[in-house]
Short mmCIF file of C-alpha atoms and ligand atoms in Angstrom, two decimals:
data_model
loop_
_atom_site.label_atom_id
_atom_site.label_comp_id
_atom_site.label_asym_id
_atom_site.label_seq_id
_atom_site.Cartn_x
_atom_site.Cartn_y
_atom_site.Cartn_z
CA MET A 23 98.74 98.57 119.65
CA ASN A 24 99.06 101.26 116.55
CA ILE A 25 98.94 99.72 112.67
CA LYS A 26 101.19 102.24 111.64
CA ASP A 27 103.78 101.32 114.39
CA VAL A 28 104.41 98.04 113.24
CA ILE A 29 104.56 98.93 109.60
CA ARG A 30 108.87 98.99 109.00
CA THR A 31 110.52 101.51 106.81
CA ILE A 32 113.44 100.66 104.88
CA PRO A 33 115.21 103.91 103.39
CA ASP A 34 116.44 103.59 99.84
CA TYR A 35 114.76 100.48 99.18
CA PRO A 36 114.62 99.06 96.10
CA LYS A 37 116.43 102.38 95.19
CA PRO A 38 117.68 105.57 96.63
CA GLY A 39 115.05 108.16 97.77
CA ILE A 40 112.36 105.45 98.14
CA MET A 41 111.15 105.04 101.87
CA PHE A 42 109.57 101.38 101.59
CA ARG A 43 106.89 100.25 103.91
CA ASP A 44 107.38 97.31 104.60
CA ILE A 45 104.11 95.48 106.05
CA THR A 46 105.63 91.99 106.56
CA THR A 47 106.43 92.82 110.03
CA LEU A 48 102.43 93.80 110.39
CA LEU A 49 101.40 90.40 108.74
CA GLY A 50 103.74 88.61 111.41
CA ASN A 51 102.05 90.26 114.44
CA ALA A 52 98.77 88.34 115.23
CA GLN A 53 97.07 91.12 116.49
CA ALA A 54 98.05 93.90 113.84
CA PHE A 55 96.96 91.40 110.93
CA ARG A 56 93.95 90.98 112.85
CA ARG A 57 92.96 94.57 113.24
CA ALA A 58 94.21 95.53 110.14
CA VAL A 59 91.93 93.05 108.41
CA ASP A 60 88.86 94.14 110.41
CA GLU A 61 89.13 97.60 109.88
CA LEU A 62 89.79 97.34 105.97
CA VAL A 63 86.22 95.29 105.86
CA GLN A 64 84.58 97.32 108.81
CA PRO A 65 82.44 99.38 106.08
CA TRP A 66 81.22 96.25 104.34
CA ALA A 67 80.48 94.10 107.39
CA GLY A 68 77.15 92.51 106.69
CA ALA A 69 77.21 93.65 103.21
CA LYS A 70 76.79 91.09 100.17
CA ILE A 71 79.98 90.94 98.73
CA ASP A 72 80.43 88.43 96.08
CA LYS A 73 84.42 88.64 95.07
CA VAL A 74 87.31 90.41 96.57
CA ALA A 75 89.90 91.17 94.00
CA GLY A 76 93.67 91.27 95.45
CA ILE A 77 96.80 92.88 93.39
CA GLU A 78 99.89 90.71 93.32
CA ALA A 79 101.69 89.84 95.64
CA ARG A 80 100.65 91.75 99.08
CA GLY A 81 97.14 92.47 97.63
CA PHE A 82 97.09 87.98 97.75
CA ILE A 83 97.74 87.92 101.79
CA LEU A 84 95.44 90.88 102.60
CA GLY A 85 92.58 90.27 100.07
CA GLY A 86 92.50 86.50 100.96
CA ALA A 87 92.02 87.29 104.54
CA VAL A 88 89.55 90.05 103.89
CA ALA A 89 87.77 87.76 101.34
CA HIS A 90 87.11 84.99 104.43
CA GLN A 91 86.00 87.82 106.67
CA LEU A 92 83.67 88.72 103.93
CA SER A 93 82.43 85.29 102.92
CA ALA A 94 83.39 86.49 99.51
CA GLY A 95 85.30 84.63 96.75
CA PHE A 96 89.01 86.27 95.88
CA VAL A 97 90.05 86.84 92.55
CA PRO A 98 93.94 87.33 91.56
CA ILE A 99 95.06 89.81 89.68
CA ARG A 100 98.37 89.04 88.55
CA LYS A 101 101.56 90.13 86.18
CA LYS A 102 101.33 89.14 82.75
CA GLY A 103 102.04 85.49 82.05
CA LYS A 104 101.43 83.88 85.55
CA LEU A 105 97.59 82.66 84.93
CA PRO A 106 97.19 79.37 83.15
CA TYR A 107 93.79 80.13 81.92
CA GLU A 108 92.22 82.56 79.26
CA THR A 109 92.99 86.02 80.45
CA VAL A 110 91.99 89.67 80.01
CA SER A 111 94.97 92.03 80.43
CA ILE A 112 95.40 95.81 80.66
CA ALA A 113 98.53 98.22 80.39
CA TYR A 114 99.15 100.31 83.56
CA SER A 115 101.59 102.69 84.51
CA LEU A 116 104.91 102.36 86.38
CA GLU A 117 107.31 104.93 87.87
CA TYR A 118 109.30 104.10 84.28
CA GLY A 119 107.31 102.78 81.16
CA VAL A 120 104.03 100.49 81.71
CA ASP A 121 103.60 97.08 82.73
CA GLU A 122 100.54 94.23 81.84
CA MET A 123 98.27 92.66 84.46
CA GLU A 124 95.90 90.13 83.60
CA MET A 125 92.80 88.60 85.24
CA HIS A 126 90.96 85.13 84.33
CA ARG A 127 88.26 86.05 81.80
CA ASP A 128 85.66 83.88 83.54
CA ALA A 129 86.98 85.69 87.40
CA LEU A 130 84.20 87.58 87.63
CA VAL A 131 80.62 87.94 85.94
CA PRO A 132 78.84 90.79 85.43
CA GLY A 133 76.90 92.51 87.91
CA GLU A 134 78.72 91.09 90.58
CA LYS A 135 79.59 93.38 93.82
CA VAL A 136 83.64 93.64 94.01
CA ILE A 137 86.21 94.97 96.23
CA LEU A 138 89.31 95.69 95.36
CA VAL A 139 92.63 95.05 98.03
CA ASP A 140 96.18 95.73 97.88
CA ASP A 141 98.47 96.65 100.56
CA LEU A 142 99.70 100.30 99.44
CA ILE A 143 98.28 102.95 97.37
CA ALA A 144 101.12 105.32 95.71
CA THR A 145 100.25 107.06 92.54
CA GLY A 146 97.72 105.04 92.25
CA GLY A 147 98.66 103.44 88.63
CA THR A 148 98.52 99.93 89.48
CA ALA A 149 95.02 100.08 91.49
CA GLU A 150 94.17 102.28 88.30
CA GLY A 151 94.57 99.47 85.76
CA ALA A 152 92.56 96.70 88.15
CA VAL A 153 89.82 99.04 88.46
CA LYS A 154 89.91 99.54 84.44
CA LEU A 155 89.68 95.23 84.36
CA ILE A 156 87.02 94.83 86.87
CA SER A 157 84.90 97.41 85.03
CA GLU A 158 85.54 95.91 82.13
CA MET A 159 84.24 92.75 83.20
CA GLY A 160 81.10 94.46 83.69
CA ALA A 161 81.59 94.17 87.59
CA GLU A 162 80.42 96.58 90.23
CA LEU A 163 83.30 97.88 92.01
CA LEU A 164 82.28 99.10 95.35
CA ALA A 165 85.53 100.39 97.02
CA ALA A 166 89.25 99.93 96.88
CA CYS A 167 91.10 99.14 100.07
CA PHE A 168 94.73 99.62 101.45
CA ILE A 169 96.62 99.55 104.75
CA VAL A 170 99.01 102.33 103.65
CA ASP A 171 98.31 105.62 101.81
CA LEU A 172 101.33 108.00 100.35
CA PRO A 173 98.89 111.13 100.18
CA GLU A 174 101.93 113.23 98.42
CA LEU A 175 101.65 110.84 95.20
CA GLY A 176 98.08 111.36 94.36
CA GLY A 177 96.66 107.67 94.30
CA ARG A 178 93.61 108.00 96.26
CA ARG A 179 92.51 111.25 94.07
CA LYS A 180 93.15 109.03 91.02
CA LEU A 181 90.76 106.27 91.95
CA GLU A 182 88.32 108.91 93.28
CA ALA A 183 88.40 110.69 90.70
CA MET A 184 87.07 107.67 88.82
CA GLY A 185 84.37 107.02 91.22
CA VAL A 186 85.68 104.61 93.25
CA PRO A 187 85.39 104.88 96.84
CA VAL A 188 89.00 104.46 98.89
CA ARG A 189 89.51 103.18 102.31
CA THR A 190 92.84 103.18 103.53
CA LEU A 191 94.06 102.65 107.36
CA VAL A 192 97.08 104.83 107.82
CA ASP A 193 99.13 107.80 106.02
CA PHE A 194 103.03 108.19 105.31
CA GLU A 195 104.67 111.24 104.42
CA GLY A 196 107.03 111.06 101.08
CA HIS A 197 107.32 108.54 98.45
P1 AMP B 42 101.34 102.82 92.54
O1 AMP B 42 100.89 102.03 91.23
O2 AMP B 42 102.39 103.71 92.49
O3 AMP B 42 100.02 103.34 93.22
O4 AMP B 42 102.29 101.99 93.40
C1 AMP B 42 101.48 100.75 94.24
C2 AMP B 42 102.44 99.20 94.27
O5 AMP B 42 103.20 99.39 94.29
C3 AMP B 42 101.73 98.35 95.54
O6 AMP B 42 101.38 97.46 94.99
C4 AMP B 42 102.76 98.65 96.38
O7 AMP B 42 103.22 97.65 97.11
C5 AMP B 42 104.23 99.27 95.78
N1 AMP B 42 104.83 100.25 95.91
C6 AMP B 42 104.93 101.43 95.82
N2 AMP B 42 105.35 102.15 96.69
C7 AMP B 42 105.76 101.62 97.71
C8 AMP B 42 106.60 102.03 98.64
N3 AMP B 42 106.96 103.11 99.37
N4 AMP B 42 106.84 101.12 100.00
C9 AMP B 42 106.32 99.69 99.91
N5 AMP B 42 105.40 99.19 98.77
C10 AMP B 42 105.31 100.27 97.38
#
């Protein structure tokens, strides 16, 4: 079983020219889901990780499983206006324009060791925002983990230039 083979590609979704890499087919395959989570956390097996931060929404599914595997807490990073308590927020760049993401202001304590999780890194704009939020809270970001990298879009290089180690499991060409 190859992780790449169980990720479904939907051409021209959500708009023409985009090849949508749909990980729901991976999540629905028990063996593939376990393998992906095991491989994401493999570098930190036995390490003391305090929190896993997951980016809404697919990063919640993977991040929850990763947190369980590492015996760490889970912290949701959500779109603006979704979290009920006091938040810290940051603007981040989308393909067109900007949006905001938020975290509860007491979700991380300075010095905590954190891993960031999402399903896919493309331009890296979303992850960059999350990295800044985590850093602003004074936490120590050990790595950012994604199942899919779209290398042509440069997101991995963007995060690495910020000093964040990046772990990805499979590459796809194009957008
Ligand atoms: P970016 O900020 O450009 O790195 O985009 C990453 C976010 O957008 C992630 O949360 C992905 O789930 C989603 N995303 C971007 N491009 C794709 C794609 N081709 N297929 C599936 N999800 C994507």
